[in-house]
mmCIF file of C-alpha atoms in Angstrom:
data_model
loop_
_atom_site.group_PDB
_atom_site.id
_atom_site.type_symbol
_atom_site.label_atom_id
_atom_site.label_comp_id
_atom_site.label_asym_id
_atom_site.label_seq_id
_atom_site.Cartn_x
_atom_site.Cartn_y
_atom_site.Cartn_z
ATOM 1 C CA MET A 236 0.000 0.000 0.000
ATOM 2 C CA THR A 237 2.922 2.343 0.573
ATOM 3 C CA ASN A 238 4.053 2.320 -3.073
ATOM 4 C CA ASP A 239 0.863 3.775 -4.559
ATOM 5 C CA ILE A 240 1.409 6.780 -6.845
ATOM 6 C CA ILE A 241 -0.789 9.892 -6.714
ATOM 7 C CA ILE A 242 -0.924 11.825 -9.982
ATOM 8 C CA PRO A 243 -1.935 15.489 -9.703
ATOM 9 C CA SER A 244 -4.279 16.887 -12.334
ATOM 10 C CA VAL A 245 -3.132 19.211 -15.138
ATOM 11 C CA PRO A 246 -5.542 21.729 -16.779
ATOM 12 C CA LYS A 247 -5.547 21.535 -20.585
ATOM 13 C CA SER A 248 -7.386 23.599 -23.215
ATOM 14 C CA ILE A 249 -9.150 21.702 -26.007
ATOM 15 C CA GLY A 250 -10.951 23.938 -28.471
ATOM 16 C CA ASN A 251 -13.051 26.306 -26.380
ATOM 17 C CA ILE A 252 -13.097 24.117 -23.246
ATOM 18 C CA THR A 253 -10.738 23.367 -20.358
ATOM 19 C CA VAL A 254 -10.352 19.805 -19.120
ATOM 20 C CA THR A 255 -8.286 18.046 -16.476
ATOM 21 C CA ARG A 256 -5.643 15.825 -18.046
ATOM 22 C CA CYS A 257 -4.953 12.902 -15.724
ATOM 23 C CA LEU A 258 -2.900 10.785 -18.134
ATOM 24 C CA PRO A 259 -0.258 10.894 -19.586
ATOM 25 C CA ASN A 260 1.807 12.335 -16.762
ATOM 26 C CA ALA A 261 5.503 12.518 -15.921
ATOM 27 C CA LYS A 262 4.871 9.995 -13.121
ATOM 28 C CA LYS A 263 2.951 7.581 -15.350
ATOM 29 C CA ARG A 264 2.829 7.634 -19.151
ATOM 30 C CA GLN A 265 0.441 4.704 -19.605
ATOM 31 C CA LEU A 266 -1.897 2.683 -17.379
ATOM 32 C CA GLY A 267 -2.512 -0.797 -18.743
ATOM 33 C CA PRO A 268 -3.683 -0.111 -22.331
ATOM 34 C CA PHE A 269 -4.873 3.419 -21.407
ATOM 35 C CA VAL A 270 -2.735 6.216 -22.843
ATOM 36 C CA PHE A 271 -4.966 9.230 -22.205
ATOM 37 C CA ILE A 272 -7.570 10.213 -19.597
ATOM 38 C CA ASP A 273 -9.382 13.570 -19.709
ATOM 39 C CA HIS A 274 -11.945 14.620 -17.090
ATOM 40 C CA MET A 275 -14.232 17.615 -17.595
ATOM 41 C CA GLY A 276 -16.518 19.115 -14.966
ATOM 42 C CA PRO A 277 -18.861 19.079 -13.353
ATOM 43 C CA ILE A 278 -19.302 22.633 -14.658
ATOM 44 C CA GLU A 279 -22.119 24.880 -15.804
ATOM 45 C CA TYR A 280 -21.683 26.919 -18.956
ATOM 46 C CA LYS A 281 -23.738 29.454 -20.882
ATOM 47 C CA LEU A 282 -25.085 28.238 -24.182
ATOM 48 C CA GLU A 283 -23.078 30.777 -26.173
ATOM 49 C CA ASN A 284 -19.984 29.000 -24.812
ATOM 50 C CA GLU A 285 -21.101 25.486 -25.686
ATOM 51 C CA ILE A 286 -18.545 22.827 -26.561
ATOM 52 C CA ASN A 287 -17.391 22.795 -30.165
ATOM 53 C CA VAL A 288 -14.396 20.587 -30.933
ATOM 54 C CA LEU A 289 -13.636 20.914 -34.652
ATOM 55 C CA PRO A 290 -12.817 17.929 -36.890
ATOM 56 C CA HIS A 291 -9.485 16.306 -36.045
ATOM 57 C CA PRO A 292 -7.889 12.923 -36.848
ATOM 58 C CA HIS A 293 -6.823 9.843 -34.887
ATOM 59 C CA ILE A 294 -4.911 6.638 -35.597
ATOM 60 C CA GLY A 295 -3.989 3.559 -33.562
ATOM 61 C CA LEU A 296 -6.446 3.937 -30.684
ATOM 62 C CA MET A 297 -10.012 3.726 -29.417
ATOM 63 C CA THR A 298 -11.697 6.791 -27.948
ATOM 64 C CA VAL A 299 -14.328 6.185 -25.269
ATOM 65 C CA THR A 300 -16.680 9.040 -24.334
ATOM 66 C CA TYR A 301 -18.900 8.897 -21.243
ATOM 67 C CA PHE A 302 -21.184 11.577 -19.757
ATOM 68 C CA LEU A 303 -22.067 11.641 -16.056
ATOM 69 C CA SER A 304 -24.236 14.702 -16.796
ATOM 70 C CA GLY A 305 -25.063 16.602 -19.966
ATOM 71 C CA GLU A 306 -25.202 15.360 -23.550
ATOM 72 C CA GLY A 307 -22.976 15.494 -26.591
ATOM 73 C CA PHE A 308 -23.148 14.950 -30.337
ATOM 74 C CA HIS A 309 -20.592 13.003 -32.372
ATOM 75 C CA THR A 310 -19.983 13.155 -36.129
ATOM 76 C CA ASP A 311 -17.177 11.513 -38.097
ATOM 77 C CA SER A 312 -15.707 10.732 -41.508
ATOM 78 C CA LEU A 313 -17.585 7.412 -41.636
ATOM 79 C CA GLY A 314 -20.825 9.409 -41.761
ATOM 80 C CA SER A 315 -21.786 8.618 -38.157
ATOM 81 C CA LYS A 316 -24.133 11.063 -36.421
ATOM 82 C CA GLN A 317 -24.829 10.136 -32.825
ATOM 83 C CA GLN A 318 -26.147 11.871 -29.739
ATOM 84 C CA ILE A 319 -24.650 10.553 -26.518
ATOM 85 C CA ASN A 320 -26.760 10.746 -23.375
ATOM 86 C CA ILE A 321 -25.936 10.338 -19.686
ATOM 87 C CA GLY A 322 -24.664 6.827 -19.007
ATOM 88 C CA ASP A 323 -24.121 5.887 -22.663
ATOM 89 C CA ILE A 324 -20.789 4.969 -24.267
ATOM 90 C CA ASN A 325 -19.555 6.284 -27.596
ATOM 91 C CA LEU A 326 -16.768 4.002 -28.828
ATOM 92 C CA MET A 327 -14.690 5.122 -31.798
ATOM 93 C CA ILE A 328 -12.055 2.730 -33.133
ATOM 94 C CA ALA A 329 -9.618 4.865 -35.112
ATOM 95 C CA GLY A 330 -7.480 2.050 -36.538
ATOM 96 C CA LYS A 331 -5.731 3.219 -39.705
ATOM 97 C CA GLY A 332 -7.428 6.619 -39.519
ATOM 98 C CA ILE A 333 -10.647 8.488 -38.740
ATOM 99 C CA VAL A 334 -11.705 12.130 -38.402
ATOM 100 C CA HIS A 335 -14.366 13.283 -35.926
ATOM 101 C CA ALA A 336 -15.977 16.345 -34.341
ATOM 102 C CA GLU A 337 -17.694 16.715 -30.967
ATOM 103 C CA LYS A 338 -20.333 19.236 -29.856
ATOM 104 C CA SER A 339 -22.514 19.737 -26.803
ATOM 105 C CA ARG A 340 -26.302 19.388 -27.059
ATOM 106 C CA HIS A 341 -29.023 21.352 -25.249
ATOM 107 C CA LYS A 342 -32.731 22.105 -25.248
ATOM 108 C CA GLN A 343 -33.787 25.465 -26.678
ATOM 109 C CA SER A 344 -35.442 26.293 -23.347
ATOM 110 C CA ASP A 345 -32.087 26.010 -21.518
ATOM 111 C CA SER A 346 -30.104 29.151 -20.679
ATOM 112 C CA THR A 347 -27.218 27.252 -19.086
ATOM 113 C CA LYS A 348 -26.063 23.671 -19.260
ATOM 114 C CA LYS A 349 -24.319 21.410 -16.759
ATOM 115 C CA ILE A 350 -21.777 18.986 -18.110
ATOM 116 C CA HIS A 351 -19.572 16.294 -16.563
ATOM 117 C CA MET A 352 -17.733 13.848 -18.786
ATOM 118 C CA LEU A 353 -14.757 11.564 -19.268
ATOM 119 C CA GLN A 354 -12.899 10.911 -22.492
ATOM 120 C CA ILE A 355 -10.209 8.274 -22.650
ATOM 121 C CA TRP A 356 -7.920 6.752 -25.246
ATOM 122 C CA ILE A 357 -7.106 3.049 -25.276
ATOM 123 C CA ALA A 358 -4.174 2.048 -27.484
ATOM 124 C CA LEU A 359 -4.955 -0.722 -29.946
ATOM 125 C CA PRO A 360 -2.813 -3.888 -29.955
ATOM 126 C CA LYS A 361 -0.045 -3.922 -32.553
ATOM 127 C CA GLU A 362 -2.012 -6.441 -34.639
ATOM 128 C CA GLN A 363 -5.083 -4.170 -34.803
ATOM 129 C CA GLU A 364 -3.568 -0.669 -34.903
ATOM 130 C CA GLU A 365 -4.157 -0.408 -38.678
ATOM 131 C CA CYS A 366 -7.630 -1.984 -38.676
ATOM 132 C CA GLU A 367 -10.632 -0.445 -40.406
ATOM 133 C CA PRO A 368 -12.167 2.421 -38.406
ATOM 134 C CA GLU A 369 -15.490 1.857 -36.669
ATOM 135 C CA PHE A 370 -17.973 3.747 -34.503
ATOM 136 C CA ILE A 371 -20.419 2.131 -32.034
ATOM 137 C CA ASN A 372 -22.879 3.664 -29.555
ATOM 138 C CA TYR A 373 -23.891 1.627 -26.495
ATOM 139 C CA THR A 374 -26.922 2.872 -24.565
ATOM 140 C CA LYS A 375 -26.816 2.739 -20.773
ATOM 141 C CA ASP A 376 -29.423 -0.031 -20.555
ATOM 142 C CA LYS A 377 -26.919 -2.370 -22.270
ATOM 143 C CA LEU A 378 -24.177 -1.749 -19.673
ATOM 144 C CA PRO A 379 -24.126 -3.828 -16.446
ATOM 145 C CA LYS A 380 -25.015 -1.877 -13.301
ATOM 146 C CA PHE A 381 -25.027 -3.651 -9.947
ATOM 147 C CA LEU A 382 -24.374 -3.299 -6.224
ATOM 148 C CA LEU A 383 -20.968 -4.292 -4.885
ATOM 149 C CA ASN A 384 -22.420 -4.093 -1.365
ATOM 150 C CA GLN A 385 -25.016 -2.011 0.498
ATOM 151 C CA SER A 386 -23.131 1.227 -0.167
ATOM 152 C CA LEU A 387 -21.292 0.958 -3.495
ATOM 153 C CA GLU A 388 -22.808 0.647 -6.966
ATOM 154 C CA MET A 389 -20.725 -0.227 -10.025
ATOM 155 C CA ASN A 390 -21.455 0.698 -13.635
ATOM 156 C CA LEU A 391 -19.286 -1.631 -15.737
ATOM 157 C CA LEU A 392 -18.407 0.220 -18.941
ATOM 158 C CA ILE A 393 -15.653 -1.993 -20.385
ATOM 159 C CA GLY A 394 -14.312 -5.374 -19.355
ATOM 160 C CA LYS A 395 -15.223 -7.938 -16.736
ATOM 161 C CA TYR A 396 -15.842 -7.862 -12.979
ATOM 162 C CA ASN A 397 -16.687 -11.149 -11.259
ATOM 163 C CA GLN A 398 -19.622 -12.648 -13.187
ATOM 164 C CA TYR A 399 -20.457 -9.408 -15.016
ATOM 165 C CA GLN A 400 -19.255 -8.650 -18.558
ATOM 166 C CA SER A 401 -19.654 -5.409 -20.515
ATOM 167 C CA PRO A 402 -20.699 -5.771 -24.179
ATOM 168 C CA VAL A 403 -18.421 -2.894 -25.251
ATOM 169 C CA LYS A 404 -15.935 -4.050 -27.866
ATOM 170 C CA THR A 405 -12.301 -4.271 -26.830
ATOM 171 C CA PHE A 406 -9.166 -5.945 -28.157
ATOM 172 C CA THR A 407 -7.177 -6.501 -24.981
ATOM 173 C CA ASP A 408 -7.442 -7.040 -21.220
ATOM 174 C CA THR A 409 -9.220 -3.845 -20.116
ATOM 175 C CA LEU A 410 -11.335 -2.557 -17.231
ATOM 176 C CA TYR A 411 -13.231 0.732 -17.166
ATOM 177 C CA CYS A 412 -15.943 1.214 -14.559
ATOM 178 C CA ILE A 413 -17.689 3.854 -12.455
ATOM 179 C CA ILE A 414 -18.280 3.324 -8.724
ATOM 180 C CA GLU A 415 -20.752 5.548 -6.875
ATOM 181 C CA SER A 416 -21.190 5.640 -3.103
ATOM 182 C CA LYS A 417 -24.800 5.688 -1.938
ATOM 183 C CA ASN A 418 -23.746 6.141 1.717
ATOM 184 C CA ASP A 419 -20.666 6.987 3.748
ATOM 185 C CA SER A 420 -18.664 3.808 3.467
ATOM 186 C CA THR A 421 -15.420 2.009 4.327
ATOM 187 C CA GLU A 422 -14.839 -0.999 2.108
ATOM 188 C CA LYS A 423 -12.236 -3.379 0.734
ATOM 189 C CA LEU A 424 -12.092 -3.891 -3.028
ATOM 190 C CA SER A 425 -10.164 -6.327 -5.193
ATOM 191 C CA PHE A 426 -9.565 -6.198 -8.953
ATOM 192 C CA GLN A 427 -8.000 -9.001 -10.992
ATOM 193 C CA TYR A 428 -5.984 -6.738 -13.283
ATOM 194 C CA LYS A 429 -2.223 -6.250 -13.511
ATOM 195 C CA GLU A 430 -2.445 -2.444 -13.337
ATOM 196 C CA LEU A 431 -5.209 -0.301 -11.845
ATOM 197 C CA GLY A 432 -5.818 3.395 -11.323
ATOM 198 C CA ILE A 433 -8.709 5.131 -9.548
ATOM 199 C CA LEU A 434 -9.763 8.697 -10.376
ATOM 200 C CA VAL A 435 -11.918 10.734 -7.998
ATOM 201 C CA THR A 436 -14.452 12.465 -10.276
ATOM 202 C CA ASN A 437 -16.766 13.778 -7.524
ATOM 203 C CA GLY A 438 -16.300 14.291 -3.812
ATOM 204 C CA GLN A 439 -13.393 13.046 -1.731
ATOM 205 C CA ALA A 440 -11.932 9.653 -0.910
ATOM 206 C CA LYS A 441 -9.296 7.990 1.205
ATOM 207 C CA ILE A 442 -7.690 5.109 -0.650
ATOM 208 C CA ASN A 443 -5.054 3.014 1.090
ATOM 209 C CA MET A 444 -4.765 5.761 3.721
ATOM 210 C CA GLN A 445 -4.097 8.438 1.071
ATOM 211 C CA ASN A 446 -6.437 11.458 1.080
ATOM 212 C CA LEU A 447 -7.676 12.266 -2.415
ATOM 213 C CA GLN A 448 -9.612 15.211 -3.814
ATOM 214 C CA ALA A 449 -11.614 15.510 -7.034
ATOM 215 C CA ASN A 450 -9.363 15.061 -10.108
ATOM 216 C CA ASP A 451 -6.708 13.090 -8.197
ATOM 217 C CA LEU A 452 -5.673 9.823 -9.844
ATOM 218 C CA ILE A 453 -4.054 7.107 -7.724
ATOM 219 C CA ILE A 454 -2.122 4.223 -9.286
ATOM 220 C CA LEU A 455 -2.413 1.181 -7.023
ATOM 221 C CA ASN A 456 0.622 -0.931 -6.234
ATOM 222 C CA ASP A 457 -1.616 -3.925 -5.458
ATOM 223 C CA PRO A 458 -4.984 -3.941 -7.294
ATOM 224 C CA HIS A 459 -5.980 -7.094 -5.398
ATOM 225 C CA ASP A 460 -6.098 -5.383 -1.993
ATOM 226 C CA ILE A 461 -7.565 -1.863 -1.837
ATOM 227 C CA GLN A 462 -8.995 -0.107 1.220
ATOM 228 C CA ILE A 463 -11.326 2.807 0.438
ATOM 229 C CA GLU A 464 -13.248 5.318 2.527
ATOM 230 C CA VAL A 465 -15.805 7.472 0.718
ATOM 231 C CA ASN A 466 -18.606 9.866 1.568
ATOM 232 C CA LYS A 467 -22.123 9.621 0.181
ATOM 233 C CA GLY A 468 -22.167 10.891 -3.408
ATOM 234 C CA THR A 469 -18.495 10.268 -4.137
ATOM 235 C CA ILE A 470 -17.917 8.941 -7.662
ATOM 236 C CA LEU A 471 -14.794 7.017 -8.662
ATOM 237 C CA ALA A 472 -13.648 6.005 -12.144
ATOM 238 C CA CYS A 473 -11.474 2.880 -12.316
ATOM 239 C CA PHE A 474 -9.085 2.055 -15.166
ATOM 240 C CA GLY A 475 -7.234 -1.246 -15.381
ATOM 241 C CA GLY A 476 -5.597 -3.778 -17.628
ATOM 242 C CA THR A 477 -2.381 -5.351 -18.833
ATOM 243 C CA PRO A 478 0.351 -3.136 -20.328
ATOM 244 C CA TYR A 479 1.482 -3.860 -23.890
ATOM 245 C CA PRO A 480 4.943 -5.364 -24.409
ATOM 246 C CA GLU A 481 5.772 -2.771 -27.091
ATOM 247 C CA LYS A 482 6.358 0.934 -26.582
ATOM 248 C CA ARG A 483 3.658 3.310 -27.834
ATOM 249 C CA HIS A 484 4.665 6.513 -29.604
ATOM 250 C CA ILE A 485 2.184 9.324 -28.969
ATOM 251 C CA TRP A 486 2.163 12.608 -30.853
ATOM 252 C CA TRP A 487 -0.832 14.963 -30.968
ATOM 253 C CA ASN A 488 -3.867 12.716 -31.700
ATOM 254 C CA PHE A 489 -1.849 9.809 -33.049
ATOM 255 C CA VAL A 490 -0.776 6.598 -31.274
ATOM 256 C CA ALA A 491 1.385 3.924 -32.906
ATOM 257 C CA THR A 492 4.008 1.254 -32.316
ATOM 258 C CA ARG A 493 6.074 2.718 -35.182
ATOM 259 C CA LYS A 494 7.002 6.365 -35.683
ATOM 260 C CA GLU A 495 6.529 5.918 -39.431
ATOM 261 C CA LEU A 496 2.773 5.482 -38.947
ATOM 262 C CA ILE A 497 2.549 8.797 -37.096
ATOM 263 C CA TYR A 498 4.628 10.555 -39.752
ATOM 264 C CA GLN A 499 2.399 9.191 -42.531
ATOM 265 C CA ALA A 500 -0.770 10.280 -40.711
ATOM 266 C CA ALA A 501 0.642 13.763 -40.069
ATOM 267 C CA GLU A 502 1.564 14.184 -43.736
ATOM 268 C CA LYS A 503 -1.907 13.050 -44.825
ATOM 269 C CA TRP A 504 -3.645 15.417 -42.405
ATOM 270 C CA LYS A 505 -1.469 18.292 -43.571
ATOM 271 C CA VAL A 506 -2.994 17.974 -47.058
ATOM 272 C CA GLN A 507 -6.440 16.864 -45.807
ATOM 273 C CA GLN A 508 -6.310 13.285 -47.092
ATOM 274 C CA MET A 509 -7.593 11.468 -43.999
ATOM 275 C CA GLY A 510 -11.256 12.048 -44.717
ATOM 276 C CA THR A 511 -13.767 14.768 -43.907
ATOM 277 C CA VAL A 512 -16.755 15.105 -41.596
ATOM 278 C CA PRO A 513 -19.942 15.812 -43.603
ATOM 279 C CA GLY A 514 -21.306 19.299 -42.946
ATOM 280 C CA GLU A 515 -18.049 20.625 -41.467
ATOM 281 C CA THR A 516 -15.888 23.179 -43.285
ATOM 282 C CA GLU A 517 -13.311 23.954 -40.593
ATOM 283 C CA TYR A 518 -10.797 21.630 -38.953
ATOM 284 C CA VAL A 519 -8.007 21.564 -36.379
ATOM 285 C CA PRO A 520 -4.673 22.149 -38.147
ATOM 286 C CA LEU A 521 -1.570 20.076 -37.507
ATOM 287 C CA PRO A 522 0.214 21.615 -34.484
ATOM 288 C CA GLY A 523 3.671 21.404 -36.067
ATOM 289 C CA GLU A 524 6.070 19.120 -37.893
ATOM 290 C CA TYR A 525 6.544 15.530 -36.777
ATOM 291 C CA LYS A 526 10.087 14.288 -37.321
ATOM 292 C CA ILE A 527 11.101 10.659 -37.133
#
């Protein structure tokens, strides 16, 4: 328990929004197959400041979008158009290349909107990193939700926990789940994954005697033996899995086992040859030159 690592949050601007970047970090570049964890909110914004992330490309990864409050709208170069509601999962498999845009959604009667969301990247295995791109929406009624005990409820987004299995497509040993405390609680948890991290998204928690605030991410030395203390209403996001044997190169929105794949994607995006999102005329430009 004494070798757990606490990763402090880092604010990051994406388009017209500010998020908390929990991974990658100098203390931990990857967590199992996870290479990127962004946490936004909970915040309230005026409708004139709604989220608008312009079209941008990805390769070599899966993006997973999950809203704890608020709604969003996804479009991509495959022609997908999908609203995502609270508790749903939007899964985008970038593979050899995809372009997408993300916007917030609201009712015309709203003057402000509350939003709270997580977006993560999961690196694809070497054998699948150049697969055909794909987009899948999973509604919340398809995702297992169950009580761990009298106080803690788990929403299993990806992977397996005891007898429960999420239907969300994955290519490697992966866990992604949300745990909400219905009461003040002190519990022991055990996860059968080689690496595990827990992010406090709401409230406060004490995990293995370490005091954590919202946006703190703790990497557990022993996922099989975890002591947690939480207040009513605390929400935790858990990320686990087995690390890949190969190094992952990450530059901008690209993830690959070979630098050549990132260079090729950057050159294609520079001349707009990775596809377009129907109805969109603007896009996020390449942030610079990628050199092998």
